[in-house]
C-alpha positions as a Python dict, from the first residue, in 0.01 Angstrom:
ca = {
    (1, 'X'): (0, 0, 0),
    (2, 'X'): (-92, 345, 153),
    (3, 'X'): (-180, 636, -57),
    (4, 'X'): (-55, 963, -114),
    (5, 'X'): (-12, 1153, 269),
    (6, 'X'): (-23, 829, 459),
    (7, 'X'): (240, 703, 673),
    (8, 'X'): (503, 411, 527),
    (9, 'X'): (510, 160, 755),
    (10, 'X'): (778, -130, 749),
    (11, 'X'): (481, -394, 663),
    (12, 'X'): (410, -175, 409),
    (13, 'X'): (751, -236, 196),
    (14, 'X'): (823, -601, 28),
    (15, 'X'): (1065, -787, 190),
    (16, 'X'): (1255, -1001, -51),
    (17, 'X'): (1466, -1134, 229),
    (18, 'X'): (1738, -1097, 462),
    (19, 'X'): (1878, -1062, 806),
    (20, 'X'): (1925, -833, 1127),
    (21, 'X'): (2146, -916, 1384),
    (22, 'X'): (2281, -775, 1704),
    (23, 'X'): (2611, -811, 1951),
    (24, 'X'): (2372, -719, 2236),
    (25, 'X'): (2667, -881, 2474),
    (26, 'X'): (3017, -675, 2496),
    (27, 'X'): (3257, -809, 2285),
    (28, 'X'): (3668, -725, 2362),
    (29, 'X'): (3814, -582, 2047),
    (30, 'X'): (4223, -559, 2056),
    (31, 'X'): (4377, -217, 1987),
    (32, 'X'): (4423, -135, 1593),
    (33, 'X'): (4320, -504, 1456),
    (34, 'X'): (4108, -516, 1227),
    (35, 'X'): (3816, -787, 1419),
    (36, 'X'): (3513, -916, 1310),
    (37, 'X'): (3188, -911, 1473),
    (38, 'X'): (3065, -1230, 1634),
    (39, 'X'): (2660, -1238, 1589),
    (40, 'X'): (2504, -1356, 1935),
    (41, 'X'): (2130, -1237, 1879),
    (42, 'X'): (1936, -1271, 1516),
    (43, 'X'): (1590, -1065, 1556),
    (44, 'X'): (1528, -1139, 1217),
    (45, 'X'): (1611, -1358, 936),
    (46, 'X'): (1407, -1417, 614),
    (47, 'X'): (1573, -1668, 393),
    (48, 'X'): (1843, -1834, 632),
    (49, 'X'): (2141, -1612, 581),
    (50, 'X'): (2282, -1673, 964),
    (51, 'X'): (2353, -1958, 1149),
    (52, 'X'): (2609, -1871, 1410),
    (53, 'X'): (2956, -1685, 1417),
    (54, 'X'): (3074, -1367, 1217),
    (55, 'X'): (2943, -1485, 866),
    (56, 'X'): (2678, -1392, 693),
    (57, 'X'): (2524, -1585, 363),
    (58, 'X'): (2312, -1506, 48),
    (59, 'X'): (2122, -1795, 93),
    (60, 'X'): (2045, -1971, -300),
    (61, 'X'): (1756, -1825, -491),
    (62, 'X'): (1860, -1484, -325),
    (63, 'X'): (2056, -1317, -537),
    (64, 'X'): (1964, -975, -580),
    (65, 'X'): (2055, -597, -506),
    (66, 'X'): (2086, -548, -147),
    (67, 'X'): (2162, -297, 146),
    (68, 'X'): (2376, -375, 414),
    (69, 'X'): (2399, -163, 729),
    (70, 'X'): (2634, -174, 1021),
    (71, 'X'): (2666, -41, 1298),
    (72, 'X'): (2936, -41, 1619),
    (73, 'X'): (2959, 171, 1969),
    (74, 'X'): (3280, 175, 2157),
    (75, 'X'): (3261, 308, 2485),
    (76, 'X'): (3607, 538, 2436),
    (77, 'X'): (3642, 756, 2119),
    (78, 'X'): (4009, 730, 1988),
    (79, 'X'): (4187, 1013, 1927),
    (80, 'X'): (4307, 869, 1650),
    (81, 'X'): (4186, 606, 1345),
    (82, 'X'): (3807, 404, 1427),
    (83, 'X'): (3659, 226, 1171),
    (84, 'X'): (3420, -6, 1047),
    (85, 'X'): (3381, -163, 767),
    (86, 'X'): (3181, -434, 567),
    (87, 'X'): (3401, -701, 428),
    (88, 'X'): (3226, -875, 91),
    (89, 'X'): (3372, -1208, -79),
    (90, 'X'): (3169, -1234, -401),
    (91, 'X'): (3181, -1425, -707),
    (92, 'X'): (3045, -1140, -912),
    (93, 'X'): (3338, -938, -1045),
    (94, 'X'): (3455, -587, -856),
    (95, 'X'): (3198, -659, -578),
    (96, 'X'): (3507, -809, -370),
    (97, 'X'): (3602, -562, -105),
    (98, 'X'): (3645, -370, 200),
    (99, 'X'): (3393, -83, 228),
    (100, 'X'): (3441, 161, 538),
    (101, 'X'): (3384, 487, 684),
    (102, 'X'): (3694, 603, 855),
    (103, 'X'): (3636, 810, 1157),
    (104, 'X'): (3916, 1041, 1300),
    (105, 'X'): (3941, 1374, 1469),
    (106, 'X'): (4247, 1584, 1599),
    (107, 'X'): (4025, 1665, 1890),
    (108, 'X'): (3895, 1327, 1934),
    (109, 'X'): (3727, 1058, 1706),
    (110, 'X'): (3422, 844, 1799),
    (111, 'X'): (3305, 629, 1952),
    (112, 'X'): (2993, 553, 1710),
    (113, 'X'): (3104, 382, 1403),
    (114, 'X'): (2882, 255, 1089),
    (115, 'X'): (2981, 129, 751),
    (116, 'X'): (2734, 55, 479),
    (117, 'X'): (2763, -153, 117),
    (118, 'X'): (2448, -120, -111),
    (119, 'X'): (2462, -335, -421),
    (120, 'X'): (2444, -682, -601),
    (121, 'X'): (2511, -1011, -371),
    (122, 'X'): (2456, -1333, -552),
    (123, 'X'): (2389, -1681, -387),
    (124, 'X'): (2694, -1845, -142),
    (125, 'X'): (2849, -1469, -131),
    (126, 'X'): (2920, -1375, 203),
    (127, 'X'): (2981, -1093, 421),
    (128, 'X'): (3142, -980, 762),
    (129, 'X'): (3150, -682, 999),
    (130, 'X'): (3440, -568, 1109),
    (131, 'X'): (3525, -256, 1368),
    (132, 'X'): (3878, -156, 1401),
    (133, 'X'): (3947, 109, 1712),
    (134, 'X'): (4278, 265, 1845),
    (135, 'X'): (4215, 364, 2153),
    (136, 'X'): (4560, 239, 2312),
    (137, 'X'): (4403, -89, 2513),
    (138, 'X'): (4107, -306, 2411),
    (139, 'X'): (3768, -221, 2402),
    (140, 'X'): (3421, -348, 2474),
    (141, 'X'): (3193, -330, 2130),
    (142, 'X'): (2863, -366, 2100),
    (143, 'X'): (2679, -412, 1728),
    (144, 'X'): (2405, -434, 1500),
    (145, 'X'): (2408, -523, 1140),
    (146, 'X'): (2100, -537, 853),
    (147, 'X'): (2110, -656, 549),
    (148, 'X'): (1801, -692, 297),
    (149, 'X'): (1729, -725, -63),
    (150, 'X'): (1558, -471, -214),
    (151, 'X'): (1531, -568, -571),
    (152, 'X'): (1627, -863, -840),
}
């Protein structure tokens, strides 16, 4: 662990687990629906919380406090309501939910979107990432998402 005026490094912080994943090709998303993310490149993944598709997994013996980041480009900004948002299905009670940052602007909204959920995630709960834009005609999306635990 470094000392006092040292940098942090990321090797230097425990990783109890977790994933990062990216949309590196474009994917279409339809005016104003509400459209998950479909994973096609995992950089990392410490625990097996990914396979393949849109959902993500707290893999058993994970259970923990957790961050989960995501983030979404458009190429248009909307005028109007963007999105995205972190869906979680849990089994622990009031974790259940949609959490978003809504981004809007009379003069024009944008066209970089994130949405984060920090808290507990027990094992088999799972997650998506969804991006919601209203542009007036689909629109190419491209996507990263993280999600680690960061303490029991």
């Amino acid at each position: 662990m470094p000392v006092a005026g040292q940098t942090v490094r990321a090797s230097d912080i425990p990783i109890r687990g977790g994933v990062q994943l990216r949309r590196a090709a474009n994917q279409s998303i339809p005016n104003n629906t509400s459209t998950p993310i479909s994973w096609d490149t995992q950089d990392e993944d410490i625990g097996g919380f990914w396979t393949s598709g849109t959902t993500i997994t707290v893999p058993a013996d994970y259970d923990g406090i957790y961050v989960v980041t995501f983030r979404v480009v458009v190429p248009t900004a909307a005028s109007t309501r963007n999105f995205a948002e972190v869906v979680v299905t849990s089994s622990i009670t009031g974790i259940t939910g949609e959490y978003r940052i809504p981004s809007s602007s009379p003069t024009g909204g944008e066209s970089r979107m994130a949405a984060y959920y920090t808290g507990p995630l027990a094992a088999a709960d799972t997650f998506v990432a969804n991006v919601v834009q209203s542009t007036g005609s689909p629109q190419n999306a491209t996507a990263t998402v993280t999600c680690y635990k960061t303490g029991d």
